[in-house]
Amino acid sequence: MKILVINCGSSSIKYQLYSLERHHILAKGIVEKIGMKGSFLKHEKETGQKVLFEGEILDHKIGIEYVLGVLSSEKHGCINSLEEINAVGHRVVHGGEEFSESVLITDEIIHKLEKFIDLAPLHNPPNLKGIYALKALIPDIPQVAVFDTAFHHTIPQHSFMYAIPYALYKKYGIRRYGFHGTSHKYVSNRACELLDIDPSSAKIVTCHLGNGASACAIKNGKSIDTSMGFTPVEGLIMGTRSGDIDMGAVAYIMDKERIGTKSASTLFNKHSGLLGISGISSDSREIRAAADKGDERCLLAIKMFDYRIKKYIGSYAAVMGGIDLLVFTGGIGENSDVSRAGICEGLEFLGIEIDQNLNEGLKGEERLISKAGAKVKVIVVPTNEELMIAIDTQNIVCEKI
Ligand code: ADP
């Protein structure tokens, strides 16, 4: 079965064409700078052969046309005709309270997704543009929506509610939704598979640490808490997002700086986090390099980043009544041995003990890094949200046939 996985951002389209019988990627690529000067498509075949197309890509529909064109082209493609694509799986950021799992996209579902634009104004509109484009270009091929929020649907109410007037929850759906769900689900399942652990009786903390970062408490196979909230700005310190902050401070800053909600949102989403503290970069590698040369603010940014994650791991161990497995993923979690070591330092009392020989130099590979005999297993699992989307899409489509 061939599944096309589509992830539409505001000015980009990432795609991967999977052959699920052989569980591998036939081709992948990205369209960037949609609607801007210098738009292009970068395409790579499974042979590693790469090609770059530059052209005027004015909107997502034209971008998708480029993608379908290159996938089925004689010279650079990997399929003879578009009919070989059995289904399309879309990453959709927000599924609101309605979607607890992936769904086959129908007109009624599109209508419901349009209603969630209000909840995810930055993410859901481009996701929908991808859906509209594929519906118009290959109308007979089934499409599936896979939600970032769905895995967190099992979070109990006492954990997802904010202590604000209940009427606001009812009126506007103000509550914790959580994001990165596809990644937390994939890495927790994969870690259990690798370590022969039964997820239905395990207490797991997953740390997805990339530009966006979140932690998740997974008890008996279900997400019971996660650090991102109503929006992806809550929780851990991220590349440019503040994470947790006293809302009293938010109101005070808005008042003092005389800024409105839009500027405040930009401040806490785009100018905060590692970038805000270091004043240098949102990229952890650049911060680490400056810290190694003695830059005080970069040293502080790293300490704050690690400390916040440590707090979440501790609190999740508390609410789950212990922890059996700690999983690291995302650009930092997968590649930075020093970050993993910094986060785990001092957590020996919980049974978290890293073997430095196993941890050191480990980049982008699946590997157990805890000491032999340690109470908690600590493992690195590179995330693979696209594969998860492809598998979910296959399952939904096969169910409906
Ligand atoms: P996104 O959330 O945009 O998908 P990524 O998962 O790619 O982000 O993570 C980006 C972060 O990962 C950056 O802070 C970057 O410095 C870090 N990172 C990526 N590769 C490495 C590496 N080889 N070593 C250390 N950090 C890395």
Short mmCIF file of N, CA and C and ligand atoms in Angstrom, two decimals, residues 180 208-212 274 282-286 330-332 335-336 363, ligand 1:
data_model
loop_
_atom_site.label_atom_id
_atom_site.label_comp_id
_atom_site.label_asym_id
_atom_site.label_seq_id
_atom_site.Cartn_x
_atom_site.Cartn_y
_atom_site.Cartn_z
N HIS A 180 2.13 17.59 19.92
CA HIS A 180 3.18 16.58 19.71
C HIS A 180 2.67 15.16 19.99
N HIS A 208 9.89 15.28 24.25
CA HIS A 208 10.13 15.66 22.85
C HIS A 208 10.79 17.04 22.89
N LEU A 209 12.09 17.07 22.61
CA LEU A 209 12.85 18.32 22.76
C LEU A 209 13.40 18.76 21.42
N GLY A 210 12.66 19.63 20.74
CA GLY A 210 13.12 20.22 19.48
C GLY A 210 13.03 21.72 19.61
N ASN A 211 12.76 22.43 18.52
CA ASN A 211 12.48 23.86 18.65
C ASN A 211 11.24 24.06 19.51
N GLY A 212 10.23 23.24 19.22
CA GLY A 212 9.09 23.13 20.11
C GLY A 212 9.41 21.98 21.06
N LEU A 274 14.89 30.04 24.69
CA LEU A 274 16.36 30.06 24.63
C LEU A 274 16.87 31.34 23.97
N SER A 282 18.12 30.76 18.95
CA SER A 282 17.14 29.80 19.46
C SER A 282 17.69 28.38 19.30
N ASP A 283 18.81 28.27 18.62
CA ASP A 283 19.37 26.95 18.30
C ASP A 283 20.28 26.49 19.42
N SER A 284 19.96 25.34 19.98
CA SER A 284 20.68 24.89 21.17
C SER A 284 22.17 24.66 20.88
N ARG A 285 22.50 24.31 19.64
CA ARG A 285 23.92 24.08 19.33
C ARG A 285 24.73 25.37 19.44
N GLU A 286 24.14 26.46 18.93
CA GLU A 286 24.85 27.75 18.99
C GLU A 286 24.97 28.24 20.43
N GLY A 330 13.23 14.18 19.52
CA GLY A 330 13.32 15.57 19.01
C GLY A 330 14.79 15.91 18.78
N GLY A 331 15.05 16.98 18.04
CA GLY A 331 16.42 17.35 17.66
C GLY A 331 17.40 17.36 18.83
N ILE A 332 16.99 17.93 19.97
CA ILE A 332 17.89 18.00 21.13
C ILE A 332 17.92 16.64 21.85
N ASN A 335 19.94 14.13 19.79
CA ASN A 335 21.33 14.40 19.39
C ASN A 335 22.24 14.98 20.45
N SER A 336 21.69 15.48 21.54
CA SER A 336 22.57 16.18 22.48
C SER A 336 22.81 15.35 23.74
N LYS A 363 23.94 10.08 18.61
CA LYS A 363 23.14 11.02 17.80
C LYS A 363 22.18 10.26 16.91
P1 ADP B 1 11.52 21.21 15.23
O1 ADP B 1 10.73 21.36 16.49
O2 ADP B 1 11.61 22.47 14.43
O3 ADP B 1 11.19 19.98 14.42
P2 ADP B 1 14.03 19.82 15.73
O4 ADP B 1 13.41 18.59 16.30
O5 ADP B 1 14.70 19.73 14.41
O6 ADP B 1 13.03 21.04 15.75
O7 ADP B 1 15.11 20.32 16.81
C1 ADP B 1 15.85 21.49 16.66
C2 ADP B 1 16.83 21.58 17.84
O8 ADP B 1 17.65 20.40 17.84
C3 ADP B 1 17.77 22.78 17.75
O9 ADP B 1 17.86 23.40 19.02
C4 ADP B 1 19.09 22.14 17.39
O10 ADP B 1 20.20 22.84 17.94
C5 ADP B 1 18.99 20.76 18.01
N1 ADP B 1 19.87 19.82 17.28
C6 ADP B 1 19.69 19.36 16.04
N2 ADP B 1 20.73 18.56 15.66
C7 ADP B 1 21.57 18.53 16.72
C8 ADP B 1 22.83 17.90 16.98
N3 ADP B 1 23.41 17.12 16.07
N4 ADP B 1 23.39 18.09 18.18
C9 ADP B 1 22.81 18.88 19.12
N5 ADP B 1 21.63 19.51 18.93
C10 ADP B 1 21.02 19.35 17.75
#
